[in-house]
Each structure stands twice: as structure tokens, then as C-alpha cells.
Short mmCIF file of N, CA and C and ligand atoms in Angstrom, two decimals:
data_model
loop_
_atom_site.label_atom_id
_atom_site.label_comp_id
_atom_site.label_asym_id
_atom_site.label_seq_id
_atom_site.Cartn_x
_atom_site.Cartn_y
_atom_site.Cartn_z
N MET A 534 -124.13 46.88 -68.25
CA MET A 534 -122.74 46.04 -68.67
C MET A 534 -123.05 44.99 -67.91
N ALA A 535 -122.09 43.65 -68.63
CA ALA A 535 -122.09 42.45 -68.30
C ALA A 535 -120.81 41.88 -67.83
N VAL A 536 -120.63 41.05 -67.18
CA VAL A 536 -119.38 40.29 -66.82
C VAL A 536 -119.70 39.08 -67.64
N LEU A 537 -118.83 38.82 -68.65
CA LEU A 537 -119.33 37.63 -69.56
C LEU A 537 -118.42 36.31 -69.19
N GLU A 538 -119.00 35.17 -69.63
CA GLU A 538 -117.85 33.89 -69.24
C GLU A 538 -116.69 33.93 -69.92
N ILE A 539 -115.38 33.58 -69.62
CA ILE A 539 -114.40 33.62 -70.07
C ILE A 539 -113.98 31.91 -70.59
N LEU A 540 -114.08 31.77 -71.80
CA LEU A 540 -113.52 30.26 -72.49
C LEU A 540 -112.29 29.96 -71.63
N GLN A 541 -112.09 28.95 -71.35
CA GLN A 541 -110.79 28.47 -70.85
C GLN A 541 -110.25 27.06 -71.70
N TYR A 542 -109.10 27.32 -71.74
CA TYR A 542 -108.24 25.82 -72.12
C TYR A 542 -108.83 24.71 -71.68
N PRO A 543 -108.98 23.74 -72.42
CA PRO A 543 -108.78 23.40 -73.80
C PRO A 543 -109.80 23.64 -74.69
N ASN A 544 -111.02 24.56 -74.39
CA ASN A 544 -112.03 24.67 -75.06
C ASN A 544 -111.81 25.18 -76.78
N LYS A 545 -112.35 24.37 -77.50
CA LYS A 545 -111.55 24.51 -78.98
C LYS A 545 -111.90 25.59 -79.72
N LYS A 546 -113.02 26.36 -79.12
CA LYS A 546 -113.44 27.79 -79.76
C LYS A 546 -112.44 28.58 -79.77
N LEU A 547 -111.33 28.61 -78.70
CA LEU A 547 -110.37 29.60 -78.86
C LEU A 547 -108.98 28.89 -79.78
N ARG A 548 -108.98 28.35 -80.44
CA ARG A 548 -108.47 27.52 -81.55
C ARG A 548 -108.80 28.23 -82.97
N ALA A 549 -110.21 29.05 -82.92
CA ALA A 549 -110.79 29.68 -83.90
C ALA A 549 -109.63 31.00 -84.78
N ARG A 550 -109.86 30.99 -86.06
CA ARG A 550 -109.25 32.17 -86.62
C ARG A 550 -110.02 33.33 -86.49
N SER A 551 -110.12 34.53 -85.89
CA SER A 551 -110.87 35.51 -86.05
C SER A 551 -111.13 36.62 -87.36
N SER A 552 -112.21 36.79 -87.46
CA SER A 552 -112.42 37.63 -88.73
C SER A 552 -112.73 39.16 -88.18
N GLU A 553 -112.48 39.88 -89.73
CA GLU A 553 -112.11 41.40 -89.32
C GLU A 553 -113.68 41.73 -89.05
N VAL A 554 -113.37 42.99 -88.44
CA VAL A 554 -114.62 43.99 -87.49
C VAL A 554 -114.62 44.58 -88.92
N HIS A 555 -116.23 44.87 -89.79
CA HIS A 555 -116.38 45.69 -90.65
C HIS A 555 -117.59 46.93 -90.26
N VAL A 556 -118.43 46.15 -89.16
CA VAL A 556 -119.14 47.41 -88.20
C VAL A 556 -118.83 47.83 -87.11
N PHE A 557 -119.00 49.43 -87.35
CA PHE A 557 -118.54 49.85 -85.74
C PHE A 557 -119.72 50.68 -85.02
N ASP A 558 -120.69 49.46 -84.70
CA ASP A 558 -122.02 50.06 -84.29
C ASP A 558 -122.01 49.94 -82.83
N SER A 559 -123.12 50.34 -82.35
CA SER A 559 -123.08 50.04 -80.80
C SER A 559 -123.24 48.90 -80.20
N THR A 560 -123.54 47.99 -80.93
CA THR A 560 -123.40 46.54 -80.42
C THR A 560 -121.69 46.01 -80.48
N LEU A 561 -120.83 46.74 -80.92
CA LEU A 561 -119.71 46.60 -80.95
C LEU A 561 -119.25 47.26 -79.42
N HIS A 562 -119.69 48.58 -79.39
CA HIS A 562 -119.59 49.14 -78.39
C HIS A 562 -119.75 48.49 -76.85
N THR A 563 -121.07 48.00 -77.19
CA THR A 563 -121.64 46.97 -75.96
C THR A 563 -120.70 46.00 -75.63
N LEU A 564 -120.10 45.30 -76.85
CA LEU A 564 -119.35 44.36 -76.23
C LEU A 564 -117.89 44.63 -76.19
N LEU A 565 -117.25 45.88 -76.38
CA LEU A 565 -115.94 46.30 -75.67
C LEU A 565 -115.94 46.62 -74.27
N GLU A 566 -117.37 47.26 -73.99
CA GLU A 566 -117.63 47.43 -72.73
C GLU A 566 -117.79 46.47 -71.67
N ASP A 567 -118.28 45.22 -72.51
CA ASP A 567 -118.68 44.31 -71.42
C ASP A 567 -117.24 43.19 -71.26
N MET A 568 -116.51 43.33 -72.09
CA MET A 568 -115.20 42.69 -72.23
C MET A 568 -114.20 43.50 -71.34
N HIS A 569 -114.20 44.80 -71.17
CA HIS A 569 -113.73 45.53 -70.20
C HIS A 569 -113.98 45.10 -68.74
N GLU A 570 -115.19 45.04 -68.47
CA GLU A 570 -115.97 44.78 -67.21
C GLU A 570 -115.48 43.19 -66.84
N THR A 571 -115.31 42.38 -67.73
CA THR A 571 -115.02 40.91 -67.55
C THR A 571 -113.87 41.16 -67.22
N MET A 572 -113.01 41.66 -67.91
CA MET A 572 -111.46 41.74 -67.96
C MET A 572 -110.99 42.19 -66.30
N LEU A 573 -111.43 43.01 -66.20
CA LEU A 573 -111.24 43.58 -64.32
C LEU A 573 -111.72 42.78 -63.51
N ALA A 574 -113.41 42.49 -63.63
CA ALA A 574 -113.62 40.99 -62.70
C ALA A 574 -112.71 40.29 -62.36
N ARG A 575 -111.86 39.90 -63.37
CA ARG A 575 -110.67 38.56 -63.48
C ARG A 575 -109.38 39.33 -63.33
N LYS A 576 -109.20 40.26 -62.93
CA LYS A 576 -108.01 41.20 -62.53
C LYS A 576 -106.92 40.65 -63.71
N GLY A 577 -107.80 41.07 -64.85
CA GLY A 577 -106.51 40.72 -66.38
C GLY A 577 -106.33 42.22 -66.94
N ILE A 578 -104.96 41.81 -67.52
CA ILE A 578 -104.76 43.31 -68.39
C ILE A 578 -105.05 43.57 -69.52
N GLY A 579 -105.32 42.23 -70.06
CA GLY A 579 -105.76 42.03 -72.06
C GLY A 579 -106.95 40.95 -71.89
N LEU A 580 -107.51 40.94 -73.16
CA LEU A 580 -108.71 40.24 -73.33
C LEU A 580 -109.13 40.44 -74.71
N ALA A 581 -109.16 39.32 -75.60
CA ALA A 581 -109.50 39.10 -77.03
C ALA A 581 -110.90 38.61 -76.79
N ALA A 582 -111.42 38.97 -77.84
CA ALA A 582 -112.98 39.00 -78.07
C ALA A 582 -113.38 37.36 -78.36
N ILE A 583 -112.55 36.65 -78.74
CA ILE A 583 -112.42 35.29 -78.73
C ILE A 583 -112.59 34.74 -77.82
N GLN A 584 -112.24 35.13 -76.60
CA GLN A 584 -111.99 34.51 -75.03
C GLN A 584 -113.25 34.55 -74.50
N VAL A 585 -114.30 35.23 -74.89
CA VAL A 585 -115.92 35.23 -74.95
C VAL A 585 -116.65 34.83 -75.55
N GLY A 586 -115.49 34.37 -76.58
CA GLY A 586 -116.80 33.52 -77.10
C GLY A 586 -116.88 34.06 -78.85
N ILE A 587 -116.40 35.24 -78.91
CA ILE A 587 -116.86 36.05 -80.14
C ILE A 587 -115.37 36.09 -81.26
N PRO A 588 -115.69 35.42 -82.17
CA PRO A 588 -114.46 35.13 -83.07
C PRO A 588 -114.34 36.33 -83.91
N LYS A 589 -113.92 37.70 -83.59
CA LYS A 589 -113.89 38.84 -84.23
C LYS A 589 -112.41 39.54 -83.83
N ARG A 590 -111.71 39.90 -84.58
CA ARG A 590 -110.27 40.97 -84.08
C ARG A 590 -110.66 42.07 -83.66
N ILE A 591 -110.77 41.71 -82.21
CA ILE A 591 -110.88 42.86 -81.22
C ILE A 591 -110.07 42.71 -80.03
N LEU A 592 -109.45 43.32 -79.39
CA LEU A 592 -108.93 42.99 -78.15
C LEU A 592 -108.52 44.20 -77.24
N ILE A 593 -108.71 44.12 -75.86
CA ILE A 593 -108.32 45.34 -75.07
C ILE A 593 -107.49 45.43 -73.93
N ILE A 594 -106.27 45.85 -73.78
CA ILE A 594 -105.44 45.93 -73.16
C ILE A 594 -105.97 47.18 -72.27
N ASN A 595 -105.61 47.02 -70.57
CA ASN A 595 -105.83 48.23 -69.93
C ASN A 595 -104.65 47.73 -68.69
N LEU A 596 -103.05 48.20 -68.87
CA LEU A 596 -102.18 47.94 -68.03
C LEU A 596 -102.23 49.00 -66.98
N PRO A 597 -101.94 48.21 -65.40
CA PRO A 597 -101.62 48.76 -64.35
C PRO A 597 -100.88 50.30 -63.99
N GLN A 598 -101.16 50.98 -63.35
CA GLN A 598 -100.40 52.09 -63.44
C GLN A 598 -100.02 52.41 -62.20
N GLY A 599 -98.56 53.22 -62.20
CA GLY A 599 -98.50 53.40 -60.63
C GLY A 599 -97.87 52.37 -59.34
N GLU A 600 -97.49 52.73 -58.40
CA GLU A 600 -96.93 51.69 -57.46
C GLU A 600 -98.40 50.73 -57.18
N GLU A 601 -99.63 51.36 -57.05
CA GLU A 601 -100.64 50.47 -56.58
C GLU A 601 -100.84 49.54 -57.91
N GLY A 602 -100.58 49.83 -58.92
CA GLY A 602 -101.03 48.85 -59.92
C GLY A 602 -102.53 49.13 -60.59
N THR A 603 -103.17 50.56 -60.07
CA THR A 603 -104.08 51.10 -60.57
C THR A 603 -104.54 50.81 -62.12
N GLN A 604 -105.74 50.25 -62.63
CA GLN A 604 -106.13 50.09 -63.78
C GLN A 604 -107.40 51.22 -63.85
N HIS A 605 -106.54 52.63 -64.59
CA HIS A 605 -107.76 53.64 -64.93
C HIS A 605 -108.09 53.30 -66.13
N PRO A 606 -109.81 52.99 -66.32
CA PRO A 606 -110.96 52.90 -67.42
C PRO A 606 -110.19 53.81 -68.68
N GLU A 607 -109.78 54.97 -67.96
CA GLU A 607 -109.53 55.93 -69.12
C GLU A 607 -108.23 55.50 -70.24
N ASP A 608 -107.39 54.67 -69.63
CA ASP A 608 -106.11 53.95 -69.84
C ASP A 608 -106.53 52.49 -70.85
N CYS A 609 -107.59 51.82 -70.79
CA CYS A 609 -107.86 51.16 -71.70
C CYS A 609 -107.96 51.42 -72.90
N LEU A 610 -107.21 50.48 -73.75
CA LEU A 610 -106.68 50.51 -75.38
C LEU A 610 -107.82 49.34 -76.03
N GLU A 611 -108.56 50.25 -76.73
CA GLU A 611 -109.54 49.13 -77.60
C GLU A 611 -108.76 49.04 -79.19
N ILE A 612 -108.51 48.01 -79.22
CA ILE A 612 -107.80 48.18 -80.71
C ILE A 612 -108.68 46.79 -81.45
N ILE A 613 -108.84 47.32 -82.62
CA ILE A 613 -109.93 46.53 -83.64
C ILE A 613 -109.04 46.30 -85.01
N ASN A 614 -108.89 44.97 -85.51
CA ASN A 614 -108.29 44.51 -86.82
C ASN A 614 -106.89 45.02 -87.00
N PRO A 615 -106.30 44.69 -85.68
CA PRO A 615 -104.43 44.94 -85.05
C PRO A 615 -104.01 44.26 -86.60
N VAL A 616 -102.67 44.90 -86.85
CA VAL A 616 -101.50 44.52 -87.53
C VAL A 616 -100.38 45.26 -87.20
N ILE A 617 -99.48 44.30 -87.15
CA ILE A 617 -98.05 44.98 -86.98
C ILE A 617 -97.29 44.82 -88.12
N THR A 618 -96.91 46.34 -87.79
CA THR A 618 -96.09 46.86 -89.13
C THR A 618 -94.47 46.71 -89.16
N HIS A 619 -94.09 46.56 -87.72
CA HIS A 619 -92.83 46.60 -87.34
C HIS A 619 -92.18 45.89 -86.36
N THR A 620 -91.20 45.37 -86.36
CA THR A 620 -90.84 44.43 -84.60
C THR A 620 -89.19 45.02 -84.48
N GLU A 621 -88.86 44.84 -83.48
CA GLU A 621 -87.57 45.36 -83.12
C GLU A 621 -87.15 44.55 -81.92
N GLY A 622 -86.09 43.89 -82.05
CA GLY A 622 -85.27 43.26 -80.47
C GLY A 622 -86.34 42.11 -80.07
N SER A 623 -86.04 41.62 -78.68
CA SER A 623 -86.71 40.28 -78.55
C SER A 623 -86.35 40.49 -76.82
N ILE A 624 -87.55 39.78 -76.42
CA ILE A 624 -87.64 40.05 -74.66
C ILE A 624 -88.05 38.79 -74.19
N LEU A 625 -87.99 38.73 -72.72
CA LEU A 625 -88.66 37.22 -71.89
C LEU A 625 -89.44 37.91 -71.09
N TRP A 626 -90.56 37.32 -70.98
CA TRP A 626 -91.53 37.76 -70.34
C TRP A 626 -92.65 36.71 -69.59
N ARG A 627 -92.48 36.78 -68.40
CA ARG A 627 -93.45 36.03 -67.53
C ARG A 627 -94.96 36.09 -68.07
N GLU A 628 -95.81 35.22 -68.92
CA GLU A 628 -96.95 35.46 -69.35
C GLU A 628 -98.16 34.96 -68.61
N GLY A 629 -99.25 35.04 -68.37
CA GLY A 629 -100.09 34.49 -67.83
C GLY A 629 -101.65 34.72 -68.84
N CYS A 630 -102.46 33.92 -68.82
CA CYS A 630 -104.03 34.03 -69.51
C CYS A 630 -104.97 33.75 -68.65
N LEU A 631 -106.04 34.48 -68.70
CA LEU A 631 -107.54 34.11 -68.63
C LEU A 631 -107.76 32.92 -68.62
N SER A 632 -107.59 32.69 -69.64
CA SER A 632 -107.90 31.33 -70.57
C SER A 632 -107.05 30.14 -70.37
N VAL A 633 -106.22 30.32 -69.22
CA VAL A 633 -104.98 29.37 -68.78
C VAL A 633 -104.97 29.62 -67.38
N PRO A 634 -106.02 29.43 -66.65
CA PRO A 634 -105.58 30.10 -65.21
C PRO A 634 -104.35 29.39 -64.25
N GLU A 635 -104.05 30.41 -63.51
CA GLU A 635 -103.20 29.45 -62.62
C GLU A 635 -101.82 29.36 -63.17
N PHE A 636 -101.62 29.42 -64.50
CA PHE A 636 -100.15 28.92 -64.82
C PHE A 636 -99.61 30.38 -65.58
N TYR A 637 -98.47 30.20 -65.20
CA TYR A 637 -97.47 31.54 -65.79
C TYR A 637 -95.98 31.01 -66.10
N GLU A 638 -95.76 31.44 -66.99
CA GLU A 638 -94.09 30.97 -67.92
C GLU A 638 -93.32 32.10 -68.51
N GLU A 639 -92.52 32.06 -68.73
CA GLU A 639 -91.57 33.01 -69.64
C GLU A 639 -91.95 32.51 -71.09
N ILE A 640 -91.93 33.63 -71.52
CA ILE A 640 -92.14 33.68 -73.44
C ILE A 640 -91.38 34.27 -73.64
N GLU A 641 -90.65 34.14 -75.32
CA GLU A 641 -89.81 35.19 -75.87
C GLU A 641 -90.84 35.96 -77.03
N ARG A 642 -90.64 37.41 -76.97
CA ARG A 642 -91.34 38.17 -77.48
C ARG A 642 -90.66 38.92 -78.48
N HIS A 643 -91.48 40.11 -79.42
CA HIS A 643 -91.00 41.11 -79.84
C HIS A 643 -90.44 42.25 -78.82
N ALA A 644 -89.41 42.89 -78.52
CA ALA A 644 -89.12 43.98 -77.51
C ALA A 644 -90.01 45.07 -78.22
N ASN A 645 -89.97 45.60 -79.36
CA ASN A 645 -90.68 46.66 -79.53
C ASN A 645 -91.57 46.60 -80.88
N LEU A 646 -92.52 47.21 -81.06
CA LEU A 646 -93.71 47.01 -82.25
C LEU A 646 -94.35 48.10 -82.49
N THR A 647 -94.27 48.39 -83.80
CA THR A 647 -95.22 49.25 -84.63
C THR A 647 -96.52 48.73 -84.85
N LEU A 648 -97.66 49.10 -84.33
CA LEU A 648 -99.35 48.80 -84.73
C LEU A 648 -100.52 49.73 -85.26
N ALA A 649 -100.76 48.70 -86.48
CA ALA A 649 -101.59 49.92 -86.80
C ALA A 649 -103.17 49.08 -86.52
N TYR A 650 -104.25 49.64 -86.18
CA TYR A 650 -105.63 49.19 -85.84
C TYR A 650 -106.61 50.19 -86.13
N GLN A 651 -107.90 49.98 -85.92
CA GLN A 651 -108.63 50.65 -85.95
C GLN A 651 -109.57 50.97 -84.89
N ASP A 652 -110.14 51.87 -84.23
CA ASP A 652 -110.77 52.24 -82.85
C ASP A 652 -112.12 51.98 -82.84
N ARG A 653 -112.99 52.23 -81.75
CA ARG A 653 -114.21 51.77 -81.86
C ARG A 653 -115.06 52.44 -82.50
N HIS A 654 -114.62 53.53 -83.44
CA HIS A 654 -115.40 54.04 -84.54
C HIS A 654 -114.77 53.60 -85.86
N GLY A 655 -113.78 52.97 -86.26
CA GLY A 655 -113.39 52.41 -87.17
C GLY A 655 -112.30 53.53 -87.73
N GLU A 656 -111.83 54.25 -87.08
CA GLU A 656 -110.79 55.30 -87.12
C GLU A 656 -109.27 54.54 -87.15
N SER A 657 -108.28 54.50 -88.46
CA SER A 657 -107.45 54.39 -88.31
C SER A 657 -106.33 54.97 -87.25
N LYS A 658 -105.79 53.92 -86.87
CA LYS A 658 -104.66 54.62 -85.40
C LYS A 658 -103.41 53.57 -85.51
N MET A 659 -102.39 54.41 -85.29
CA MET A 659 -101.24 53.88 -85.18
C MET A 659 -100.51 53.86 -83.53
N LEU A 660 -99.99 52.55 -83.38
CA LEU A 660 -99.29 52.95 -81.85
C LEU A 660 -97.87 52.57 -81.73
N GLN A 661 -96.60 52.93 -80.96
CA GLN A 661 -95.87 52.09 -80.98
C GLN A 661 -95.76 51.63 -79.50
N ALA A 662 -95.16 50.43 -79.24
CA ALA A 662 -95.29 50.04 -77.74
C ALA A 662 -93.98 49.08 -77.55
N SER A 663 -93.57 49.20 -76.35
CA SER A 663 -92.59 48.28 -75.51
C SER A 663 -92.95 47.53 -74.55
N GLU A 664 -91.64 46.90 -74.01
CA GLU A 664 -91.97 46.18 -72.66
C GLU A 664 -93.22 45.58 -72.74
N LEU A 665 -94.26 45.86 -71.50
CA LEU A 665 -95.06 44.71 -71.20
C LEU A 665 -96.64 45.54 -72.06
N LEU A 666 -96.80 46.33 -72.80
CA LEU A 666 -97.37 46.59 -73.71
C LEU A 666 -97.27 45.94 -74.88
N SER A 667 -95.87 45.86 -75.48
CA SER A 667 -95.68 45.10 -76.58
C SER A 667 -95.89 43.32 -76.28
N VAL A 668 -95.42 43.17 -75.19
CA VAL A 668 -95.84 41.67 -74.79
C VAL A 668 -97.15 41.33 -74.89
N ALA A 669 -98.49 42.26 -74.38
CA ALA A 669 -99.63 41.88 -74.28
C ALA A 669 -100.28 41.94 -75.84
N ILE A 670 -100.03 43.18 -76.29
CA ILE A 670 -100.07 42.94 -77.82
C ILE A 670 -100.03 41.85 -78.69
N GLN A 671 -99.00 41.38 -78.20
CA GLN A 671 -98.26 40.24 -79.08
C GLN A 671 -99.75 38.86 -78.74
N HIS A 672 -99.37 39.14 -77.61
CA HIS A 672 -100.22 37.82 -76.68
C HIS A 672 -101.64 37.83 -77.31
N GLU A 673 -102.42 38.99 -76.80
CA GLU A 673 -103.73 39.20 -77.34
C GLU A 673 -104.07 38.67 -79.49
N ILE A 674 -102.76 39.63 -79.87
CA ILE A 674 -103.01 38.98 -81.54
C ILE A 674 -102.78 37.65 -81.37
N ASP A 675 -102.21 36.86 -80.69
CA ASP A 675 -102.25 35.58 -80.96
C ASP A 675 -103.59 34.95 -80.90
N HIS A 676 -104.18 35.31 -79.61
CA HIS A 676 -105.29 34.60 -79.63
C HIS A 676 -106.44 35.21 -80.57
N LEU A 677 -106.47 36.16 -81.62
CA LEU A 677 -106.83 36.07 -83.06
C LEU A 677 -106.71 35.06 -83.72
N ASN A 678 -105.62 34.96 -83.68
CA ASN A 678 -105.03 33.90 -84.68
C ASN A 678 -105.21 32.32 -84.18
N GLY A 679 -105.76 32.14 -83.24
CA GLY A 679 -106.15 30.80 -82.65
C GLY A 679 -105.17 30.08 -81.83
N VAL A 680 -104.26 30.95 -81.21
CA VAL A 680 -102.61 30.76 -80.68
C VAL A 680 -102.94 30.97 -79.53
N LEU A 681 -102.53 30.20 -78.36
CA LEU A 681 -102.49 30.31 -77.05
C LEU A 681 -100.82 30.27 -76.71
N PHE A 682 -100.56 31.18 -75.27
CA PHE A 682 -98.67 31.22 -74.87
C PHE A 682 -98.46 29.99 -74.62
N VAL A 683 -99.21 28.98 -74.08
CA VAL A 683 -98.74 27.74 -74.01
C VAL A 683 -97.90 26.92 -75.30
N ASP A 684 -98.68 27.50 -76.19
CA ASP A 684 -98.27 26.97 -77.45
C ASP A 684 -96.66 26.88 -77.75
N LYS A 685 -96.37 28.23 -77.43
CA LYS A 685 -94.96 28.74 -77.42
C LYS A 685 -94.09 28.07 -76.69
N LEU A 686 -94.62 27.53 -75.82
CA LEU A 686 -93.64 26.57 -74.72
C LEU A 686 -92.57 25.50 -75.48
N SER A 687 -91.51 25.50 -74.96
CA SER A 687 -90.61 24.22 -75.22
C SER A 687 -91.02 23.21 -74.74
N MET A 688 -90.26 22.30 -75.66
CA MET A 688 -91.60 20.66 -75.40
C MET A 688 -91.62 20.14 -73.71
N LEU A 689 -90.23 20.34 -73.12
CA LEU A 689 -90.20 19.98 -71.75
C LEU A 689 -91.30 20.94 -70.50
N LYS A 690 -91.38 22.47 -71.42
CA LYS A 690 -92.15 23.09 -70.39
C LYS A 690 -93.61 22.70 -70.58
N ARG A 691 -94.10 22.47 -71.75
CA ARG A 691 -95.14 22.29 -72.34
C ARG A 691 -96.01 20.96 -71.33
N LYS A 692 -94.70 19.96 -71.44
CA LYS A 692 -95.26 18.97 -70.69
C LYS A 692 -95.40 19.31 -69.00
N LYS A 693 -94.51 20.13 -68.69
CA LYS A 693 -94.78 20.30 -66.96
C LYS A 693 -96.08 21.51 -67.06
N PHE A 694 -96.65 22.09 -68.10
CA PHE A 694 -97.94 22.48 -68.50
C PHE A 694 -98.94 21.23 -68.24
N GLU A 695 -99.03 20.51 -69.03
CA GLU A 695 -100.15 19.48 -69.27
C GLU A 695 -100.16 18.77 -68.02
N LYS A 696 -98.90 18.79 -67.04
CA LYS A 696 -99.12 18.01 -65.75
C LYS A 696 -99.84 18.77 -64.69
N GLU A 697 -99.38 19.68 -64.76
CA GLU A 697 -99.75 21.24 -63.33
C GLU A 697 -101.56 21.36 -64.10
N PHE A 698 -102.02 21.24 -65.31
CA PHE A 698 -103.11 21.50 -65.84
C PHE A 698 -104.34 20.28 -65.23
N LYS A 699 -103.71 19.28 -65.41
CA LYS A 699 -104.50 18.29 -65.14
C LYS A 699 -104.51 17.89 -63.52
N LYS A 700 -103.80 18.30 -62.98
CA LYS A 700 -103.39 18.04 -61.67
C LYS A 700 -105.01 19.26 -60.91
N ALA A 701 -104.60 20.44 -61.81
CA ALA A 701 -105.70 21.36 -60.90
C ALA A 701 -106.98 21.24 -61.43
N LEU A 702 -107.23 20.60 -62.70
CA LEU A 702 -108.54 19.97 -63.18
C LEU A 702 -109.34 18.94 -62.03
N LYS A 703 -108.51 18.02 -61.36
CA LYS A 703 -108.44 17.09 -60.69
C LYS A 703 -109.32 17.87 -59.35
N SER A 704 -108.40 18.73 -58.78
CA SER A 704 -108.93 19.05 -57.45
C SER A 704 -110.05 20.04 -57.63
N GLU A 705 -110.38 20.45 -58.69
CA GLU A 705 -111.58 21.25 -58.71
C GLU A 705 -112.54 20.37 -58.84
N GLY A 706 -112.38 19.43 -59.54
CA GLY A 706 -113.83 18.38 -60.03
C GLY A 706 -114.35 17.63 -58.67
ZN1 ZN B 1506 -104.40 35.20 -72.98
#
């Protein structure tokens, strides 16, 4: 397994529209495992393949459990070719993103959703999600369509983000 490099805003590759997966082979499984290791190394709870430069409709989510917020590997959801088939309600959630480090802001999302997807073997699956899982799925599916959470900010908050981001870049350089 390997920790991969995560593309960061404003890398143009993050704007690609990812294509469907048709082959569910060991290359896919290795990618899923590398993505998981990469996500845990950066303390993320979700990661889309495009964030490691692979424009395929693949995402993983591993929500922290219990008071310690432990991420059990067996809880990791591997979601391939996802399609949201039903949504309900709305919810505000403070989001962050491994491709937009050190920036967090509240975003409005669907509170509940039903998702059709395939697992690592190509088996069709369905799941119901609410709260953080629903938010994480919508955030990661946006990545598959080249959308970042900062695109959803109001003009004012977007300006605040650009300012903070430029400042952070300067202090790094
Ligand atoms: Zn993200």
C-alpha cells in the first residue's frame, strides 16, 4: 500500500469530470486500498479518486465512531459509480476538504438521501444516509463532477476564502 499525493486547490485536474468504472479488477482494489491509507494519513473522512489524480467515479468514506472518533477500517465504505436516487430535507454542515486544507465553512446539503452504487466487485448496492454520511456522500460526488465545496459559498464567503487562501500560500512559500 502507498500514501498518494493529494491534489490541492486550485489544481485544474480537480475540475475534471470523472468517468464510470467498468473494470473491477485488482488495479481497482489496490487504488481503493491506497486511497484509504492516504485518507487516514491526512486524517480525512472521505476521499474521491480525482483527489489523487485518477478521474474515475470512485470514492471512499470512513466515518469516525464513538467518543474517541476511531476510524475502523472495516467501516470504510467503498462507493463506485454512485447515483443519488432520492433526497429529502436540508441540513447545514461545517465542511472541510483535503484538497482545500485549513478552510472550513458551513454548506447547505440534502439531509437524507438514497444512493445506488457498486462495490469493489461490481455488485449493485443501495444505502440510506443521513447527517454526516449524507453530507460526505454529496461532498465526494461533487468531486466526481469537478465541483469543490468552496464553489457553493456565497460571494462574500467566497471572497473571504480567496483572501485566506492566498495568505496561507504566502506563509508556506
Ligand atoms: Zn473534498
